[in-house]
PDB file of C-alpha atoms in Angstrom:
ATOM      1  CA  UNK S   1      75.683  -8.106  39.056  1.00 46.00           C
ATOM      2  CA  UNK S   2      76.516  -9.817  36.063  1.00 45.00           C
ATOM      3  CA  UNK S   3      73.106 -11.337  34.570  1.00 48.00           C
ATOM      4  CA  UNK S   4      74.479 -13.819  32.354  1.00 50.00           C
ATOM      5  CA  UNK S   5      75.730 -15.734  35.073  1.00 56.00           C
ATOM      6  CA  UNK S   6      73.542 -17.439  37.533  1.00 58.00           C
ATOM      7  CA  UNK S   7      73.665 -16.643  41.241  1.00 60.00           C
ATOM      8  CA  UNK S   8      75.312 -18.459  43.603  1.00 58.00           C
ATOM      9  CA  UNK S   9      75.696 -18.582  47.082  1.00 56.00           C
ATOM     10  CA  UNK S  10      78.570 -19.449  49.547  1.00 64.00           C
ATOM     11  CA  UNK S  11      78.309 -23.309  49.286  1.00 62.00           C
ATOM     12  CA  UNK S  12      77.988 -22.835  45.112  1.00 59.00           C
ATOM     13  CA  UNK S  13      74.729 -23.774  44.800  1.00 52.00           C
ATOM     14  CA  UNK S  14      72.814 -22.045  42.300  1.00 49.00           C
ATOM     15  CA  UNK S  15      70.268 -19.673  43.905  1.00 58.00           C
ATOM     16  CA  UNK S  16      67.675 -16.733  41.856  1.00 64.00           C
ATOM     17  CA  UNK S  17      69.039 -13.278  43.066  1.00 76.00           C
ATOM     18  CA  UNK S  18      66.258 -11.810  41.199  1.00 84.00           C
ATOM     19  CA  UNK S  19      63.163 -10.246  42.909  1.00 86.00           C
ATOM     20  CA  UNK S  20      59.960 -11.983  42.702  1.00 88.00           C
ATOM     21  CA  UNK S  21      56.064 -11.201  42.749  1.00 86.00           C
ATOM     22  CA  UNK S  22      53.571 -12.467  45.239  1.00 83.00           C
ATOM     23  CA  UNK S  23      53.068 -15.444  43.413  1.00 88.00           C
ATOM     24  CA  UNK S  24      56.539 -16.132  43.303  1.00 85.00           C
ATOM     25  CA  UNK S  25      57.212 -14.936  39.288  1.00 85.00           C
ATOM     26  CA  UNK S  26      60.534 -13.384  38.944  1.00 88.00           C
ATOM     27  CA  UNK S  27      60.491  -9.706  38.231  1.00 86.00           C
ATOM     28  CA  UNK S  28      63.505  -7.514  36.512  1.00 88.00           C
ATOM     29  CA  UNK S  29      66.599  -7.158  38.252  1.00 89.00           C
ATOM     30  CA  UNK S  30      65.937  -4.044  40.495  1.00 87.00           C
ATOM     31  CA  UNK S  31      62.704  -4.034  40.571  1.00 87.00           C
ATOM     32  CA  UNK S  32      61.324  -3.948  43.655  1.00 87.00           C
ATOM     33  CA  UNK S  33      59.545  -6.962  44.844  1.00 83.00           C
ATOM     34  CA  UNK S  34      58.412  -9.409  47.600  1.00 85.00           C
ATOM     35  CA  UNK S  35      60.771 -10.507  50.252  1.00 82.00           C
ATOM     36  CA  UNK S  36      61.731 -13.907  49.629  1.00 79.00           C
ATOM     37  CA  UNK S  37      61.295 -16.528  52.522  1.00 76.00           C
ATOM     38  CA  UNK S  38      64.781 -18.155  54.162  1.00 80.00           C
ATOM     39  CA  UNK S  39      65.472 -21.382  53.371  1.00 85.00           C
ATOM     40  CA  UNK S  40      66.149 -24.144  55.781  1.00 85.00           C
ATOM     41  CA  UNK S  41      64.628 -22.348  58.837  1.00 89.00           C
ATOM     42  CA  UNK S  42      63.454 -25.232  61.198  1.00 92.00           C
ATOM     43  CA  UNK S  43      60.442 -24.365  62.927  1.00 96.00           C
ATOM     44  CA  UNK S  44      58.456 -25.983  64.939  1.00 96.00           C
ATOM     45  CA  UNK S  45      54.770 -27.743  63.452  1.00 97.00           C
ATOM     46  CA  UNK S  46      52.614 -24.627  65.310  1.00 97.00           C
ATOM     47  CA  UNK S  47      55.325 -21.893  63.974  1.00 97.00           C
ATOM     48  CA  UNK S  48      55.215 -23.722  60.311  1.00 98.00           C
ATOM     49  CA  UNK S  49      51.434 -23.647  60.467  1.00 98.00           C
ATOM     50  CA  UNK S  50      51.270 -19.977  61.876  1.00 98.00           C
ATOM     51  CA  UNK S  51      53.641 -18.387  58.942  1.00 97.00           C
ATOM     52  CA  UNK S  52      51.747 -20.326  56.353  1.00 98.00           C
ATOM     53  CA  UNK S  53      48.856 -19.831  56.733  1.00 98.00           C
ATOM     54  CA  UNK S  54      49.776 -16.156  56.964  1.00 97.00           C
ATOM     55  CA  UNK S  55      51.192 -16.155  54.100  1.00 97.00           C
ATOM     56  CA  UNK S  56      48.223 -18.266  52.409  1.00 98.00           C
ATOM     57  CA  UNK S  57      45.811 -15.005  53.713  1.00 98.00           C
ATOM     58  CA  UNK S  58      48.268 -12.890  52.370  1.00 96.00           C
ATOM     59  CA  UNK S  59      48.157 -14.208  48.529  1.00 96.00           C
ATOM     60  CA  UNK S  60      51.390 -15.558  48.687  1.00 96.00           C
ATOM     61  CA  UNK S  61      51.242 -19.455  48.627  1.00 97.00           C
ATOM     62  CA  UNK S  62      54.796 -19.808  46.482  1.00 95.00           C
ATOM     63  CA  UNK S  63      55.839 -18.153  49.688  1.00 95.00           C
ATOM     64  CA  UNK S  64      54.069 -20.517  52.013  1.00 97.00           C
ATOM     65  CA  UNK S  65      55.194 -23.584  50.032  1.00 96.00           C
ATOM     66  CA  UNK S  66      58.613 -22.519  51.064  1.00 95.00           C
ATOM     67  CA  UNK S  67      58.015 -22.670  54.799  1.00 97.00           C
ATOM     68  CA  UNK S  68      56.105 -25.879  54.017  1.00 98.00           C
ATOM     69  CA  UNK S  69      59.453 -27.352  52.360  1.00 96.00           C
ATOM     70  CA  UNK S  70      61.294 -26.523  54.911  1.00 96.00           C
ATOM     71  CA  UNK S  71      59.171 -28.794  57.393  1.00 97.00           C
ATOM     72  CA  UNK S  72      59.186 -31.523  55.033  1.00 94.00           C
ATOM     73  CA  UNK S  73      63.418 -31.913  54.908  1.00 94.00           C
ATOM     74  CA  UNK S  74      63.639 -31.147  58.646  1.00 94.00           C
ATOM     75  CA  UNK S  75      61.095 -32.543  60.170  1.00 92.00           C
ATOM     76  CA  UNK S  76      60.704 -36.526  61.037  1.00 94.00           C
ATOM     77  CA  UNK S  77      60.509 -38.988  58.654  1.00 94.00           C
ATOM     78  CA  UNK S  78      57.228 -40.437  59.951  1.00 94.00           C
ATOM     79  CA  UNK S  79      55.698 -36.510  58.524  1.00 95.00           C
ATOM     80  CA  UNK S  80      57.586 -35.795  55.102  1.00 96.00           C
ATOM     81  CA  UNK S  81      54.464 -36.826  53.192  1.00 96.00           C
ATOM     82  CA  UNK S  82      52.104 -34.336  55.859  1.00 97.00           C
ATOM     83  CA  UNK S  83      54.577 -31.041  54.867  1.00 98.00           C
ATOM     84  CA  UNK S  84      55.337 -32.629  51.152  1.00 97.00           C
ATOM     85  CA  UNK S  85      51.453 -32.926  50.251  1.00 98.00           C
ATOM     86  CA  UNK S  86      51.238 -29.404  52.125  1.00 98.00           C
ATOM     87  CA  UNK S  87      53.890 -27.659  49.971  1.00 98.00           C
ATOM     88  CA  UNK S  88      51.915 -29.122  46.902  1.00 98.00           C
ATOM     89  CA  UNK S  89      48.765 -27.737  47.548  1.00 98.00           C
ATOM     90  CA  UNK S  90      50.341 -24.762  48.154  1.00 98.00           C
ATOM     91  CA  UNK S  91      52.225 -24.745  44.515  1.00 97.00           C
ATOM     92  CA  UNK S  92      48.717 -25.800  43.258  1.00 97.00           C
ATOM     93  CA  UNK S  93      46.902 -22.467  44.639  1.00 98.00           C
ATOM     94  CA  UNK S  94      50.674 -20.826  43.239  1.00 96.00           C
ATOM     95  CA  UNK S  95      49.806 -21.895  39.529  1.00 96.00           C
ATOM     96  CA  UNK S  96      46.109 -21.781  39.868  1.00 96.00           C
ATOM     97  CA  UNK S  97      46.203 -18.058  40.566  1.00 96.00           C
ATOM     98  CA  UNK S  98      49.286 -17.620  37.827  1.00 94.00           C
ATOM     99  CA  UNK S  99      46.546 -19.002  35.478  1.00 93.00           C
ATOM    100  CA  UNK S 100      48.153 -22.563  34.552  1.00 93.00           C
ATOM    101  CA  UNK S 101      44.758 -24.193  35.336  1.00 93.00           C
ATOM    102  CA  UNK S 102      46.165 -27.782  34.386  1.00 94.00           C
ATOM    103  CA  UNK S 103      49.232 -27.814  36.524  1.00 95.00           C
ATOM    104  CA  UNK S 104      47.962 -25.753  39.536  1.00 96.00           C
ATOM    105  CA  UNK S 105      44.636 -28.666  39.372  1.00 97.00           C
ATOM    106  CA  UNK S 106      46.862 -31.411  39.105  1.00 97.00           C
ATOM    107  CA  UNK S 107      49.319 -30.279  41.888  1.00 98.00           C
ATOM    108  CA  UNK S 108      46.127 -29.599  44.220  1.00 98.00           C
ATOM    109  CA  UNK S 109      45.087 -33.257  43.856  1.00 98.00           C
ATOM    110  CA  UNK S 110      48.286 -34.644  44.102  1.00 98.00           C
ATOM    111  CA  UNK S 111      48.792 -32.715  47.319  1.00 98.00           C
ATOM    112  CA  UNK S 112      45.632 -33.933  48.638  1.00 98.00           C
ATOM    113  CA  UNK S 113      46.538 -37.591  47.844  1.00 97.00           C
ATOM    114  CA  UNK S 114      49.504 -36.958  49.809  1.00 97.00           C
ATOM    115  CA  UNK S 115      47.366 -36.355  52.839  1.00 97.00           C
ATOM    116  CA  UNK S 116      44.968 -39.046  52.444  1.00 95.00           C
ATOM    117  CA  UNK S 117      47.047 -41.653  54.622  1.00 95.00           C
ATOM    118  CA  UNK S 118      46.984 -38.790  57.862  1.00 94.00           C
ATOM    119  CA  UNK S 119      42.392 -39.288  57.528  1.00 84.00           C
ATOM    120  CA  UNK S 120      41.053 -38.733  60.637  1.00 81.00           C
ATOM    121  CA  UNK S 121      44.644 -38.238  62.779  1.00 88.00           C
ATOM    122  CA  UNK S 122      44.616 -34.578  62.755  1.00 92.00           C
ATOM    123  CA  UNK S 123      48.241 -33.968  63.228  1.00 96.00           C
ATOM    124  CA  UNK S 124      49.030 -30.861  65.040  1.00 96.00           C
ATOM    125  CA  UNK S 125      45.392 -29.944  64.467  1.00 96.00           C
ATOM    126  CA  UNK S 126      45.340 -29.601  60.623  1.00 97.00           C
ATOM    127  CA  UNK S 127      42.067 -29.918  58.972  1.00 95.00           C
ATOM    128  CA  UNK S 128      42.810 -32.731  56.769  1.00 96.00           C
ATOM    129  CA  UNK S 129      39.418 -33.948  55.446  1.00 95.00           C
ATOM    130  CA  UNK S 130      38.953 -30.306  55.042  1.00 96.00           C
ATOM    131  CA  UNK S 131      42.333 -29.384  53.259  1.00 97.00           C
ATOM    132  CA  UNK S 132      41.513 -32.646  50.742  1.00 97.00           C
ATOM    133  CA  UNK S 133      38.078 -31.595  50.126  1.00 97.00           C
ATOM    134  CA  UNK S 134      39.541 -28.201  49.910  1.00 98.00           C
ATOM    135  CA  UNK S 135      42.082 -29.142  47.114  1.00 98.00           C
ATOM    136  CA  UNK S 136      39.865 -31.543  45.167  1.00 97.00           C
ATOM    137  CA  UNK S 137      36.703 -28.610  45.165  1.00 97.00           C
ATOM    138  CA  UNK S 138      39.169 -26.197  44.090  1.00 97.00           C
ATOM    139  CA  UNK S 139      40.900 -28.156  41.405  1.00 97.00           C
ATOM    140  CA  UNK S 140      37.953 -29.123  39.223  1.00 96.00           C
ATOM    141  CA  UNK S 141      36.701 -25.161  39.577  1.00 95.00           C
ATOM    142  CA  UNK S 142      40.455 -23.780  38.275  1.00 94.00           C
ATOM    143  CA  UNK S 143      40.208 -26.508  35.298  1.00 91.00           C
ATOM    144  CA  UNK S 144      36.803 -25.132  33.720  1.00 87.00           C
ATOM    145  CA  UNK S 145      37.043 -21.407  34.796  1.00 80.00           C
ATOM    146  CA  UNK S 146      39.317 -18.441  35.051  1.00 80.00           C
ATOM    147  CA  UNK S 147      42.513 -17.616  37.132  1.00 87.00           C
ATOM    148  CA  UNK S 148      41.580 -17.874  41.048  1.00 94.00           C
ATOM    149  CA  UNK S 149      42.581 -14.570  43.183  1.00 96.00           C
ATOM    150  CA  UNK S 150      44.762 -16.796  45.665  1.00 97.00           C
ATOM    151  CA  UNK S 151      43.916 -14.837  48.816  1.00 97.00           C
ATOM    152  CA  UNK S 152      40.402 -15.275  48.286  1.00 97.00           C
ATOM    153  CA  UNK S 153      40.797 -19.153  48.283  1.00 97.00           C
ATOM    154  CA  UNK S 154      43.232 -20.248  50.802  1.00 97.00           C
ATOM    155  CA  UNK S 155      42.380 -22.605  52.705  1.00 97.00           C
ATOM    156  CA  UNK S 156      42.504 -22.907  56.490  1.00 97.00           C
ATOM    157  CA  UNK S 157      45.381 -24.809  57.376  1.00 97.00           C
ATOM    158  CA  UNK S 158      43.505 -25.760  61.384  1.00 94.00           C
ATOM    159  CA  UNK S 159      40.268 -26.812  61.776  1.00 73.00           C
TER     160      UNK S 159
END
């Protein structure tokens, strides 16, 4: 592979051949790393909630942002904001545990202000008081202390 050149893939859109870490980082070309996750699998809400938060337990939230994404662009319009605010808290733990304290704290809230408008509804059983209480705990500790293991502190998605 020539790489000078970015990747590609059938439809010419750029795409990152290179393997990455856990925390989504790339590594050198052929080094062994972590299996990426497909993009534009639609699930359904349960099967989006089961592989996340699997890969949340796992220490791989750049991973579990990806399955978040994908709900947000297939799902209904009414939830965008639900997976979007998701995928963000997700990216948040991602950079928290990568040790970019201001961007993983400021992703975390914004992710949780995402959620605020679902309150009380509970959609497809998510925690959200939880998740945003969550986020917003976790944010002001990654801002005044070190890099956050991100196994250790993912959150449960149902509650």
């Amino acid at each position: 592979m020539n790489e000078t050149r970015r990747d590609r893939d059938a439809e010419g859109r750029a795409r990152n051949a290179r393997p990455r870490d856990g925390l989504g980082r790339p590594l050198p070309y052929g080094t062994p790393g972590v299996e990426r996750q497909p993009e534009g699998v639609v699930r359904t809400p349960y099967e989006t909630l089961r592989e996340a938060q699997r890969l949340l337990d796992a220490g791989m939230p750049f991973h579990a942002h990806e399955v978040f994404e994908d709900a947000w662009k297939s799902g209904p319009s009414s939830e965008r904001e639900l997976w979007r605010g998701l995928a963000q808290m997700a990216v948040g733990l991602t950079h928290a545990a990568r040790g970019n304290t201001a961007g993983g704290a400021r992703l975390l809230r914004r992710g949780a202000g995402a959620l605020s408008p679902y309150g009380e509804a509970r959609p497809h059983g998510i925690g959200i008081g939880g998740l945003m209480d969550w986020a917003q705990e976790l944010a002001g500790r990654v801002e005044s202390g070190p890099t956050v293991d991100a196994a250790a502190e993912a959150p449960r998605l149902l509650g």
